[in-house]
Coordinates of C-alpha atoms and ligand atoms in Angstrom, one line a residue:
Chain A
M164 CA -48.7 130.9 -34.4
S165 CA -47.8 134.2 -32.8
D166 CA -50.2 133.4 -30.0
L167 CA -48.4 130.3 -29.0
T168 CA -45.0 131.9 -29.3
Q169 CA -46.1 134.8 -27.1
E170 CA -47.6 132.5 -24.5
S171 CA -44.5 130.3 -24.4
T172 CA -42.0 133.1 -23.9
N173 CA -43.1 133.3 -20.3
S174 CA -43.2 129.5 -19.6
S175 CA -40.3 127.4 -18.6
P176 CA -38.3 125.8 -21.5
I177 CA -39.5 122.6 -23.0
I178 CA -35.9 121.5 -23.6
S179 CA -33.2 122.5 -21.2
I180 CA -29.6 121.4 -21.8
S181 CA -27.0 122.4 -19.3
D182 CA -23.2 121.7 -19.3
M183 CA -23.9 118.5 -21.3
S184 CA -21.0 116.5 -22.7
K185 CA -20.8 113.3 -24.6
W186 CA -18.0 110.9 -25.5
Y187 CA -17.8 108.0 -28.0
G188 CA -15.3 106.0 -26.1
T189 CA -12.5 108.4 -25.4
F190 CA -13.5 110.7 -28.2
K191 CA -15.4 113.8 -27.0
V192 CA -18.2 114.5 -29.4
L193 CA -20.0 117.2 -27.5
T194 CA -18.5 119.6 -25.1
D195 CA -20.4 121.6 -22.4
I196 CA -23.5 122.2 -24.4
N197 CA -25.9 124.8 -22.9
L198 CA -29.2 125.3 -24.7
D199 CA -32.8 126.2 -23.7
V200 CA -35.7 125.8 -26.1
K201 CA -39.0 127.3 -25.4
L202 CA -42.3 125.9 -26.5
G203 CA -43.1 127.0 -30.0
E204 CA -39.5 128.0 -30.8
R205 CA -37.9 127.0 -34.0
L206 CA -34.2 126.4 -34.1
V207 CA -31.9 125.7 -37.0
I208 CA -28.7 124.0 -36.1
C209 CA -25.9 124.1 -38.7
G210 CA -22.2 123.5 -38.8
P211 CA -19.6 121.5 -40.7
S212 CA -19.9 117.7 -41.1
G213 CA -18.8 115.9 -38.0
S214 CA -19.4 118.8 -35.7
G215 CA -21.8 116.8 -33.6
K216 CA -25.2 118.1 -34.8
S217 CA -26.8 114.7 -35.2
T218 CA -25.4 113.5 -32.0
L219 CA -26.8 116.5 -30.2
I220 CA -30.3 116.1 -31.4
R221 CA -30.1 112.3 -31.0
C222 CA -29.3 112.9 -27.3
L223 CA -32.6 114.7 -27.0
N224 CA -34.7 111.6 -27.4
R225 CA -32.0 109.5 -26.0
L226 CA -31.2 107.6 -29.1
E227 CA -27.7 108.4 -27.7
A228 CA -26.7 108.7 -24.1
H229 CA -24.8 111.7 -22.7
Q230 CA -22.3 111.3 -20.0
K231 CA -22.1 114.7 -18.2
G232 CA -24.4 117.5 -17.5
S233 CA -28.2 117.3 -17.8
I234 CA -30.9 117.3 -20.4
M235 CA -34.5 118.1 -19.3
I236 CA -37.4 117.5 -21.7
D237 CA -40.7 118.9 -20.6
G238 CA -39.6 118.6 -17.0
V239 CA -38.3 115.0 -17.3
E240 CA -34.6 114.5 -16.9
L241 CA -32.9 112.1 -19.3
H242 CA -30.5 109.7 -17.6
D243 CA -29.5 106.1 -17.8
R244 CA -31.9 104.8 -15.3
M245 CA -35.0 106.6 -16.5
K246 CA -38.1 104.4 -16.6
D247 CA -40.3 106.1 -19.1
V248 CA -38.0 106.7 -22.0
D249 CA -40.5 105.1 -24.4
K250 CA -43.3 107.3 -23.2
L251 CA -41.0 110.4 -23.6
R252 CA -40.1 109.3 -27.2
T253 CA -43.8 109.3 -28.1
E254 CA -43.8 113.0 -27.4
I255 CA -40.8 113.8 -29.5
G256 CA -41.1 113.4 -33.2
M257 CA -37.9 112.6 -35.1
V258 CA -37.3 112.9 -38.8
F259 CA -34.2 111.2 -40.2
Q260 CA -32.1 111.9 -43.2
S261 CA -32.8 108.4 -44.5
F262 CA -36.6 108.6 -43.7
N263 CA -36.6 105.2 -41.9
L264 CA -40.1 104.4 -43.0
F265 CA -41.2 100.8 -42.4
P266 CA -40.9 99.2 -45.8
H267 CA -43.2 96.3 -45.1
L268 CA -46.1 98.5 -44.1
T269 CA -48.2 100.8 -46.3
V270 CA -48.1 104.5 -45.9
L271 CA -51.3 104.4 -43.9
E272 CA -50.0 101.6 -41.7
N273 CA -46.8 103.5 -41.1
L274 CA -48.9 106.3 -39.8
T275 CA -51.3 104.3 -37.7
A276 CA -48.7 102.0 -36.2
A277 CA -47.6 104.0 -33.2
P278 CA -51.0 105.4 -32.3
M279 CA -52.5 101.9 -32.3
W280 CA -49.7 99.9 -30.9
V281 CA -48.4 102.3 -28.3
R282 CA -51.4 104.5 -27.5
G283 CA -53.9 101.8 -28.0
E284 CA -56.1 103.9 -30.3
S285 CA -58.8 102.2 -32.3
E286 CA -58.1 101.6 -35.9
S287 CA -60.7 104.0 -37.2
E288 CA -59.5 106.7 -34.9
A289 CA -55.9 106.2 -35.9
K290 CA -56.8 106.2 -39.6
K291 CA -58.7 109.4 -39.2
T292 CA -55.7 111.1 -37.7
A293 CA -53.4 109.5 -40.3
M294 CA -55.5 110.8 -43.2
F295 CA -55.6 114.3 -41.6
Y296 CA -51.8 114.5 -41.5
L297 CA -51.5 112.9 -45.0
E298 CA -53.7 115.8 -46.2
R299 CA -51.4 118.2 -44.3
V300 CA -48.3 116.9 -46.1
K301 CA -50.3 116.8 -49.4
I302 CA -50.2 113.1 -50.3
P303 CA -53.5 111.6 -49.1
E304 CA -53.7 109.7 -52.4
Q305 CA -50.6 107.7 -51.6
A306 CA -52.1 106.2 -48.4
D307 CA -52.3 102.6 -49.7
K308 CA -48.9 102.5 -51.4
Y309 CA -45.7 101.1 -50.0
P310 CA -42.9 103.5 -49.2
R311 CA -40.7 102.1 -52.0
Q312 CA -43.3 103.2 -54.5
L313 CA -42.9 106.8 -53.5
S314 CA -40.3 109.4 -54.4
G315 CA -37.8 110.5 -51.9
G316 CA -39.6 113.8 -51.2
Q317 CA -42.9 111.9 -50.7
Q318 CA -41.3 109.4 -48.4
Q319 CA -39.9 112.2 -46.3
R320 CA -43.3 113.9 -46.1
V321 CA -44.8 110.6 -45.0
A322 CA -42.1 110.4 -42.3
I323 CA -43.0 113.8 -41.1
A324 CA -46.7 112.9 -41.0
R325 CA -45.9 109.7 -39.2
S326 CA -44.3 111.7 -36.4
L327 CA -47.1 114.2 -36.3
C328 CA -49.7 111.4 -35.8
M329 CA -48.4 111.0 -32.2
N330 CA -49.1 114.6 -31.6
P331 CA -45.6 115.4 -30.4
K332 CA -44.6 118.4 -28.3
V333 CA -41.3 118.7 -30.2
M334 CA -40.1 117.8 -33.6
L335 CA -36.5 117.0 -34.3
F336 CA -35.2 117.0 -37.9
D337 CA -31.8 115.6 -38.8
E338 CA -30.9 116.9 -42.2
P339 CA -34.3 115.9 -43.6
T340 CA -33.5 117.1 -47.2
S341 CA -29.9 116.0 -47.5
A342 CA -30.7 112.6 -49.1
L343 CA -33.1 114.1 -51.6
D344 CA -32.7 115.0 -55.3
P345 CA -32.7 118.8 -55.6
E346 CA -36.1 119.1 -57.1
M347 CA -37.7 117.4 -54.1
V348 CA -36.1 119.6 -51.4
S349 CA -38.6 122.4 -51.7
E350 CA -41.7 120.2 -51.2
V351 CA -40.3 118.9 -47.9
L352 CA -39.2 122.4 -46.8
E353 CA -42.7 123.6 -47.7
V354 CA -44.2 121.1 -45.4
M355 CA -41.8 122.0 -42.6
T356 CA -42.6 125.7 -43.1
D357 CA -46.3 124.9 -42.8
L358 CA -45.6 122.9 -39.7
A359 CA -43.7 125.8 -38.2
E360 CA -46.7 128.1 -38.8
T361 CA -48.8 125.9 -36.6
G362 CA -46.6 126.7 -33.7
M363 CA -44.7 123.4 -33.5
T364 CA -41.5 123.4 -31.5
M365 CA -38.8 122.4 -34.0
L366 CA -35.1 121.7 -33.9
C367 CA -33.8 121.3 -37.4
V368 CA -30.3 120.3 -38.4
T369 CA -30.2 121.6 -41.9
H370 CA -28.0 123.6 -44.3
E371 CA -31.0 125.1 -46.1
M372 CA -30.3 128.7 -45.3
G373 CA -33.4 130.0 -47.1
F374 CA -35.5 127.9 -44.8
A375 CA -33.5 129.1 -41.8
R376 CA -34.0 132.8 -42.7
K377 CA -37.7 132.3 -43.2
V378 CA -38.6 130.0 -40.3
A379 CA -36.0 130.0 -37.6
D380 CA -36.2 132.1 -34.4
R381 CA -32.6 131.2 -33.7
V382 CA -29.7 129.7 -35.6
I383 CA -27.1 127.7 -33.8
F384 CA -23.7 127.2 -35.2
M385 CA -21.7 124.2 -34.0
D386 CA -18.1 123.2 -34.6
E387 CA -16.1 120.4 -33.1
G388 CA -18.8 119.5 -30.6
K389 CA -19.3 123.0 -29.3
I390 CA -21.9 125.7 -29.8
I391 CA -19.8 128.4 -31.3
E392 CA -22.5 131.0 -32.0
E393 CA -26.2 131.5 -31.8
N394 CA -28.3 134.4 -33.1
E395 CA -31.5 135.3 -34.7
P396 CA -31.2 134.5 -38.4
N397 CA -30.8 137.9 -39.9
E398 CA -28.0 138.8 -37.6
F399 CA -26.5 135.4 -37.9
F400 CA -26.2 135.6 -41.7
T401 CA -25.4 139.3 -42.1
N402 CA -23.2 139.7 -39.1
P403 CA -21.5 136.5 -38.0
Q404 CA -19.3 136.9 -35.0
S405 CA -16.7 134.2 -35.1
E406 CA -14.2 133.5 -37.8
R407 CA -15.3 129.9 -38.0
T408 CA -18.9 130.9 -38.7
K409 CA -17.8 133.3 -41.3
L410 CA -15.7 130.7 -43.0
F411 CA -18.6 128.2 -42.8
L412 CA -21.1 130.6 -44.2
S413 CA -18.8 131.6 -47.0
Q414 CA -18.4 128.0 -47.9
I415 CA -22.1 127.1 -48.0
L416 CA -23.3 130.4 -49.5
Q417 CA -20.8 130.3 -52.3
H418 CA -23.1 128.2 -54.5
Chain B
M31 CA -23.6 86.8 -62.1
Y32 CA -22.2 89.0 -64.8
A33 CA -22.5 87.6 -68.3
D34 CA -19.7 88.5 -70.7
T35 CA -20.6 90.9 -73.4
V36 CA -18.3 89.5 -76.1
I37 CA -18.5 86.0 -77.4
A38 CA -15.4 83.9 -76.8
D39 CA -14.5 80.8 -78.8
K40 CA -16.1 77.8 -77.3
L41 CA -13.7 75.6 -75.4
V42 CA -15.3 72.4 -76.7
H43 CA -14.6 73.5 -80.3
K44 CA -11.0 74.4 -79.9
P45 CA -8.7 71.9 -81.6
H46 CA -6.3 71.4 -78.7
F47 CA -9.3 70.6 -76.5
I48 CA -10.7 68.1 -79.0
I49 CA -7.4 66.4 -79.6
G50 CA -6.6 66.4 -75.9
L51 CA -9.9 64.8 -75.0
L52 CA -9.6 62.3 -77.8
V53 CA -6.2 61.2 -76.5
A54 CA -7.1 61.2 -72.9
A55 CA -10.4 59.4 -73.3
G56 CA -8.9 56.9 -75.7
A57 CA -6.1 56.1 -73.3
L58 CA -8.6 55.7 -70.5
F59 CA -10.8 53.3 -72.5
F60 CA -7.7 51.4 -73.6
L61 CA -6.6 51.1 -70.0
F62 CA -9.9 49.7 -68.8
N63 CA -10.2 47.4 -71.8
I64 CA -13.7 47.8 -73.1
T65 CA -13.3 45.4 -76.0
D66 CA -15.9 43.0 -74.7
S67 CA -18.7 45.6 -74.8
F68 CA -21.6 46.5 -76.9
L69 CA -19.4 48.7 -79.0
G70 CA -16.9 45.8 -79.4
H71 CA -19.6 43.6 -80.8
V72 CA -20.8 46.3 -83.2
L73 CA -17.2 46.6 -84.5
S74 CA -16.7 42.8 -85.0
P75 CA -16.8 43.2 -88.8
V76 CA -13.7 45.3 -88.5
I77 CA -11.8 43.5 -85.6
G78 CA -13.3 40.0 -85.8
D79 CA -14.3 38.3 -82.6
P80 CA -13.8 40.9 -79.9
A81 CA -12.5 38.3 -77.4
S82 CA -9.6 37.2 -79.6
S83 CA -8.9 40.5 -81.3
G84 CA -5.9 41.3 -79.1
L85 CA -4.3 44.7 -78.7
Y86 CA -5.5 45.7 -82.2
G87 CA -9.2 45.2 -81.3
R88 CA -8.7 46.8 -77.9
F89 CA -7.2 49.9 -79.6
V90 CA -9.8 50.2 -82.2
V91 CA -12.7 49.9 -79.7
A92 CA -11.1 52.4 -77.4
F93 CA -10.4 54.8 -80.2
M94 CA -14.0 54.6 -81.6
A95 CA -15.5 55.1 -78.1
A96 CA -13.3 58.2 -77.6
L97 CA -14.3 59.4 -81.0
L98 CA -18.0 59.0 -80.3
L99 CA -17.6 60.8 -77.0
V100 CA -15.8 63.7 -78.6
I101 CA -18.3 64.0 -81.5
N102 CA -21.1 64.0 -79.0
I103 CA -19.5 66.8 -77.0
V104 CA -18.7 68.9 -80.1
I105 CA -22.3 68.5 -81.4
I106 CA -23.8 69.5 -78.0
G107 CA -21.4 72.4 -78.1
F108 CA -23.3 73.9 -81.0
F109 CA -26.6 73.8 -79.1
P110 CA -28.0 77.0 -77.5
R111 CA -27.4 77.1 -73.7
K112 CA -30.8 75.8 -72.5
L113 CA -30.7 72.8 -74.9
Q114 CA -27.1 72.2 -74.0
I115 CA -28.0 71.9 -70.3
L116 CA -30.9 69.6 -71.1
A117 CA -28.8 67.3 -73.3
V118 CA -26.0 67.0 -70.8
W119 CA -28.5 66.3 -68.0
M120 CA -30.2 63.6 -70.1
E121 CA -26.9 61.9 -71.0
L122 CA -25.7 61.9 -67.4
L123 CA -29.0 60.5 -66.3
L124 CA -28.8 57.8 -68.9
L125 CA -25.3 57.0 -67.7
A126 CA -26.5 56.7 -64.1
L127 CA -29.4 54.5 -65.2
T128 CA -27.1 52.1 -67.1
L129 CA -25.2 51.7 -63.8
G130 CA -28.5 50.5 -62.4
I131 CA -28.7 47.9 -65.2
V132 CA -25.2 46.7 -64.3
F133 CA -26.6 45.9 -60.8
N134 CA -29.2 43.7 -62.6
L135 CA -32.0 44.9 -60.3
D136 CA -35.1 42.8 -59.7
L137 CA -37.7 45.3 -60.9
A138 CA -40.7 43.1 -59.8
F139 CA -39.4 43.0 -56.3
I140 CA -39.0 46.8 -56.3
K141 CA -42.5 47.2 -57.6
S142 CA -43.9 45.0 -54.9
K143 CA -42.3 47.2 -52.2
L144 CA -42.6 50.6 -53.8
W145 CA -46.0 51.6 -52.5
F146 CA -45.2 50.7 -48.9
M147 CA -41.9 52.7 -49.2
I148 CA -43.9 55.7 -50.3
T149 CA -46.9 55.5 -48.0
Q150 CA -44.8 54.5 -44.9
G151 CA -41.3 55.7 -45.7
V152 CA -41.7 58.9 -47.6
F153 CA -44.6 59.9 -45.5
T154 CA -42.7 59.4 -42.2
T155 CA -39.6 61.1 -43.6
L156 CA -41.6 64.2 -44.7
Y157 CA -43.6 64.6 -41.6
V158 CA -40.7 64.1 -39.2
S159 CA -38.7 66.7 -41.2
A160 CA -41.6 69.1 -41.4
I161 CA -42.4 69.0 -37.7
S162 CA -38.7 69.3 -36.9
I163 CA -38.1 72.3 -39.2
V164 CA -41.1 74.1 -37.6
I165 CA -39.8 73.5 -34.1
A166 CA -36.2 74.3 -35.2
S167 CA -37.4 77.6 -36.6
I168 CA -39.1 78.5 -33.3
L169 CA -35.9 77.6 -31.4
A170 CA -33.9 79.6 -33.9
I171 CA -36.0 82.7 -33.4
I172 CA -35.7 82.5 -29.7
G173 CA -32.0 81.7 -29.9
A174 CA -31.3 84.6 -32.3
V175 CA -33.2 87.2 -30.2
A176 CA -31.4 85.9 -27.1
K177 CA -28.0 86.2 -28.8
L178 CA -28.8 89.7 -29.9
S179 CA -30.2 90.9 -26.5
D180 CA -28.3 92.7 -23.9
N181 CA -29.4 90.2 -21.3
G182 CA -26.3 88.1 -20.2
F183 CA -28.4 85.1 -19.1
A184 CA -30.2 85.0 -22.5
F185 CA -27.0 85.3 -24.4
A186 CA -25.2 82.7 -22.2
I187 CA -28.0 80.1 -22.5
A188 CA -28.4 80.7 -26.3
S189 CA -24.7 80.5 -27.0
F190 CA -24.3 77.4 -24.8
Y191 CA -27.1 75.8 -26.7
T192 CA -25.8 76.5 -30.1
S193 CA -22.3 75.5 -29.1
L194 CA -23.4 72.2 -27.6
F195 CA -25.7 71.1 -30.4
R196 CA -23.5 72.2 -33.2
G197 CA -20.6 70.5 -31.4
L198 CA -22.0 67.0 -31.4
P199 CA -22.6 64.7 -34.3
L200 CA -26.4 64.5 -35.0
L201 CA -26.2 60.8 -34.8
M202 CA -24.9 61.0 -31.3
Q203 CA -27.7 63.4 -30.3
V204 CA -30.2 60.9 -31.7
Y205 CA -28.7 58.1 -29.6
I206 CA -28.3 60.2 -26.5
I207 CA -31.9 61.5 -26.5
Y208 CA -33.4 58.1 -27.3
L209 CA -31.3 56.0 -25.0
G210 CA -30.4 58.6 -22.4
L211 CA -33.8 60.0 -21.5
P212 CA -35.2 56.6 -20.4
Q213 CA -32.4 56.3 -17.9
L214 CA -33.7 59.5 -16.3
G215 CA -37.1 58.0 -16.1
Y216 CA -38.6 59.4 -19.3
V217 CA -39.3 56.8 -21.8
V218 CA -39.7 58.4 -25.2
D219 CA -40.9 56.9 -28.4
A220 CA -38.6 56.7 -31.3
I221 CA -40.4 59.3 -33.4
P222 CA -40.6 62.1 -30.7
A223 CA -37.0 61.3 -29.8
G224 CA -36.0 61.7 -33.5
I225 CA -37.9 64.9 -33.9
A226 CA -36.4 66.3 -30.7
A227 CA -32.8 65.5 -31.9
L228 CA -33.4 67.0 -35.4
S229 CA -35.1 70.1 -34.0
L230 CA -32.5 70.8 -31.4
C231 CA -29.6 70.3 -33.8
Y232 CA -31.1 72.3 -36.7
G233 CA -32.4 74.9 -34.3
A234 CA -28.8 75.5 -33.2
Y235 CA -27.6 75.9 -36.8
M236 CA -30.6 78.0 -37.8
T237 CA -30.0 80.3 -34.9
E238 CA -27.1 81.7 -36.9
I239 CA -29.3 82.1 -40.0
F240 CA -32.0 83.9 -38.0
R241 CA -29.4 86.1 -36.3
A242 CA -27.9 87.1 -39.6
G243 CA -31.3 87.8 -41.0
I244 CA -32.3 90.0 -38.0
E245 CA -29.0 91.8 -38.2
S246 CA -29.3 92.6 -41.8
V247 CA -32.3 94.8 -41.1
S248 CA -30.8 98.2 -41.1
R249 CA -30.0 100.2 -38.0
G250 CA -32.3 102.9 -39.3
Q251 CA -35.3 100.6 -38.8
W252 CA -34.4 100.2 -35.1
E253 CA -33.9 103.9 -34.7
G254 CA -37.0 104.8 -36.5
S255 CA -39.0 102.4 -34.4
R256 CA -37.5 103.1 -31.0
A257 CA -37.7 106.9 -31.7
M258 CA -41.5 106.5 -32.0
G259 CA -41.6 104.9 -28.6
F260 CA -41.8 101.2 -29.6
K261 CA -40.2 99.0 -26.9
F262 CA -37.6 96.3 -27.8
G263 CA -40.2 93.5 -28.0
L264 CA -42.7 95.5 -30.1
T265 CA -39.9 96.6 -32.5
M266 CA -38.7 93.1 -32.9
R267 CA -42.2 91.6 -33.5
K268 CA -43.7 94.3 -35.7
I269 CA -40.8 96.0 -37.4
I270 CA -37.7 93.8 -37.5
L271 CA -38.9 90.2 -37.8
P272 CA -41.4 91.0 -40.6
Q273 CA -38.5 92.4 -42.6
A274 CA -36.0 89.7 -41.6
I275 CA -38.3 86.7 -42.4
P276 CA -38.2 87.1 -46.2
L277 CA -34.4 87.0 -45.9
I278 CA -34.6 84.0 -43.6
I279 CA -37.1 81.8 -45.6
P280 CA -34.8 80.9 -48.5
P281 CA -31.9 79.6 -46.3
T282 CA -34.5 77.9 -44.1
G283 CA -35.7 76.1 -47.2
N284 CA -32.2 74.9 -47.8
Q285 CA -32.0 73.6 -44.2
F286 CA -35.3 71.7 -44.8
I287 CA -33.8 70.0 -47.9
A288 CA -30.7 69.1 -45.8
M289 CA -32.9 67.9 -43.0
L290 CA -34.8 65.7 -45.3
K291 CA -31.7 63.6 -45.8
D292 CA -30.4 64.0 -42.2
S293 CA -33.7 62.6 -41.0
S294 CA -32.3 59.3 -42.2
L295 CA -30.2 59.3 -39.1
V296 CA -33.3 58.6 -37.0
S297 CA -33.5 55.2 -38.7
V298 CA -31.0 54.0 -36.2
I299 CA -33.5 54.1 -33.5
G300 CA -36.1 52.2 -35.5
V301 CA -38.3 54.9 -37.0
W302 CA -39.8 53.5 -40.1
E303 CA -38.8 56.2 -42.4
L304 CA -37.4 56.0 -45.9
M305 CA -33.8 55.1 -44.9
F306 CA -35.0 52.5 -42.4
L307 CA -37.2 50.8 -45.0
S308 CA -34.4 51.0 -47.7
R309 CA -32.1 49.2 -45.3
T310 CA -34.5 46.6 -44.0
L311 CA -37.1 45.7 -46.7
G312 CA -34.6 43.8 -48.8
V313 CA -32.8 42.0 -46.0
K314 CA -34.9 38.9 -45.8
T315 CA -34.4 38.0 -49.5
F316 CA -30.9 39.5 -49.8
Q317 CA -32.1 42.1 -52.2
H318 CA -30.3 44.9 -50.4
I319 CA -29.2 46.9 -53.4
E320 CA -32.7 46.9 -54.9
M321 CA -34.2 48.7 -51.9
L322 CA -31.1 50.9 -51.4
M323 CA -31.3 52.1 -55.0
T324 CA -35.0 52.7 -54.8
G325 CA -34.6 54.6 -51.5
A326 CA -31.8 56.6 -53.1
L327 CA -33.8 57.5 -56.1
I328 CA -36.8 58.5 -54.0
Y329 CA -34.6 60.8 -51.8
W330 CA -33.2 62.3 -55.0
I331 CA -36.6 62.9 -56.5
L332 CA -37.9 64.5 -53.3
T333 CA -34.9 66.8 -53.2
I334 CA -35.4 67.8 -56.8
I335 CA -39.1 68.6 -56.1
L336 CA -38.2 70.6 -53.0
E337 CA -35.4 72.4 -54.8
A338 CA -37.9 73.5 -57.5
I339 CA -40.3 74.8 -54.8
Q340 CA -37.4 76.5 -53.1
S341 CA -36.3 78.3 -56.2
R342 CA -39.8 79.6 -56.7
I343 CA -39.9 80.8 -53.1
E344 CA -36.6 82.6 -53.6
A345 CA -37.8 84.2 -56.9
H346 CA -41.0 85.3 -55.1
Y347 CA -39.1 87.1 -52.4
R348 CA -36.6 88.5 -54.8
K349 CA -39.4 90.0 -56.8
Q350 CA -41.1 91.3 -53.7
R351 CA -38.0 93.2 -52.6
S352 CA -37.3 94.9 -55.9
Ligands
ADP692 N1 -21.5 105.7 -33.1 C1 -20.4 106.5 -33.2 N2 -19.3 106.0 -32.7 C2 -18.1 106.7 -32.7 N3 -18.0 107.9 -33.3 C3 -19.1 108.5 -33.8 C4 -20.4 107.8 -33.8 N4 -21.3 108.6 -34.3 C5 -20.7 109.7 -34.7 N5 -19.4 109.7 -34.3 C6 -18.4 110.7 -34.5 O1 -18.9 111.8 -33.8 C7 -18.6 113.0 -34.5 C8 -19.9 113.8 -34.7 O2 -20.8 113.1 -35.5 P1 -22.2 113.6 -35.9 O3 -23.0 114.0 -34.7 O4 -22.8 112.6 -36.8 O5 -21.8 114.9 -36.8 P2 -22.7 115.8 -37.8 O6 -24.1 115.3 -37.7 O7 -22.5 117.2 -37.3 O8 -22.1 115.6 -39.1 C9 -18.0 112.6 -35.8 O9 -16.6 112.8 -35.7 C10 -18.3 111.2 -36.0 O10 -17.3 110.5 -36.6
MG693 MG1 -25.3 114.4 -39.2

């Protein structure tokens, strides 16, 4: 993993956001966001509910449109006339709080769908990749089950594997463990930690501070649509700069 | 529905209900004077000749009839629920059949026509309905997707279509298609014209069913699919519709049952389906009511069969979803 990180420090950022703002109608959700992410970097984004974390990462695969500033992903600018948004999305994996697995497809079919339907891979090829990633998330034995037959933690691991099957350059996580029962959180975090060790570029919205300390290169703190503070994890937790960060940390670390 | 967890007193066993029903039914029977009935003759040892028994006989017969009714209801009230339902059904059915006896139907005549009514009438009714529901479903999918799309043309055409065909009586659509198209130079047979009218009309209604079905698939499914790089069409075909269709099938079954009866409207353009035969087979010999009653009974039986199938389909999908 260190190889990749080293190598990427010199290259241009894979994600580059500059002066980006977004409104829902007249309500300004994001204000002048500036953020560069290099290949292999792992970011944790945190902040109070409603601060715009989800909106920010949803702008990165253009599930949401921004109105001002620019977002460049791997050299491609996101804008409302872009032609190849679907191709771009195949290169950005996204993991949702609510999994969003396809309930009418088996686990294996969930994983082979995109490679076969979008990339035109053969079934055997897609299955091979799928089984490889199911092994990685440690549930190969569930391949022929339907999502509803799996626990929440297993479903989320399937969702992660599903994204990985497209061999994405970046993985976005939007509170992947928030909908899970406490005893299932760690199995998902474990998979995410393993993934980080392979050098995957990751942006994770999460309040799991243990994960942030262990895995993140940088922690971003957001409030009211702005990036308030960013720092490497140790500094961030031990020496927060702004009052709002201190308040937020005291609230979530209390328990 | 939620079943109550405590047992309430049964309404049909409450004294005020029993007395009230006795008085009401007695008054009704008295009013309609049923002295000269089967019951009246049974009671002749008490009231003498029913015809000359006067107000006394009229009262006794009405009272006894009401009493029998109340006793019957009270007894059925003691039955467990399933048996209760069966008993009430059977009694109502018997009542309906006695009405048939009142018409004094010519059973031999019915028997002579029955086979033709089934092979020609039921067959035509079923196949016109079946073809129409298939075409209507296709129109409804297209209409629903068009109504949900961003495309202004698609939305405009789809909403114009549903507005127009929901806004005209089906009977009028049948006439316009059958009589209007020839004026434009296209002569259509009665059956294709009927199928066209039924399909277009039901397609318009079912567009809303399909739209609701598609919309009830959660937003997360769209996002999950689009985020993986699936385009709109692929998402619709492979992700959304497969999840919407189990929701759409039960109400579509209901539409089919409704269509079975609405298909009777195409009898006006001379399609030899069940309604047409019910109306025409008895004309020559003035046995209208024989054929109408037979046709009615066949429609009812068909509907009962289809409803049974329908409830199995619903149960199947309910089980699948849980
Ligand atoms: N589709 C939407 N329309 C209008 N407002 C929205 C929409 N989605 C989110 N918001 C608002 O934008 C703000 C940021 O939301 P979100 O990005 O989901 O916050 P977070 O993920 O940090 O909790 C919230 O105030 C939320 O109510
Ligand atoms: Mg959120």
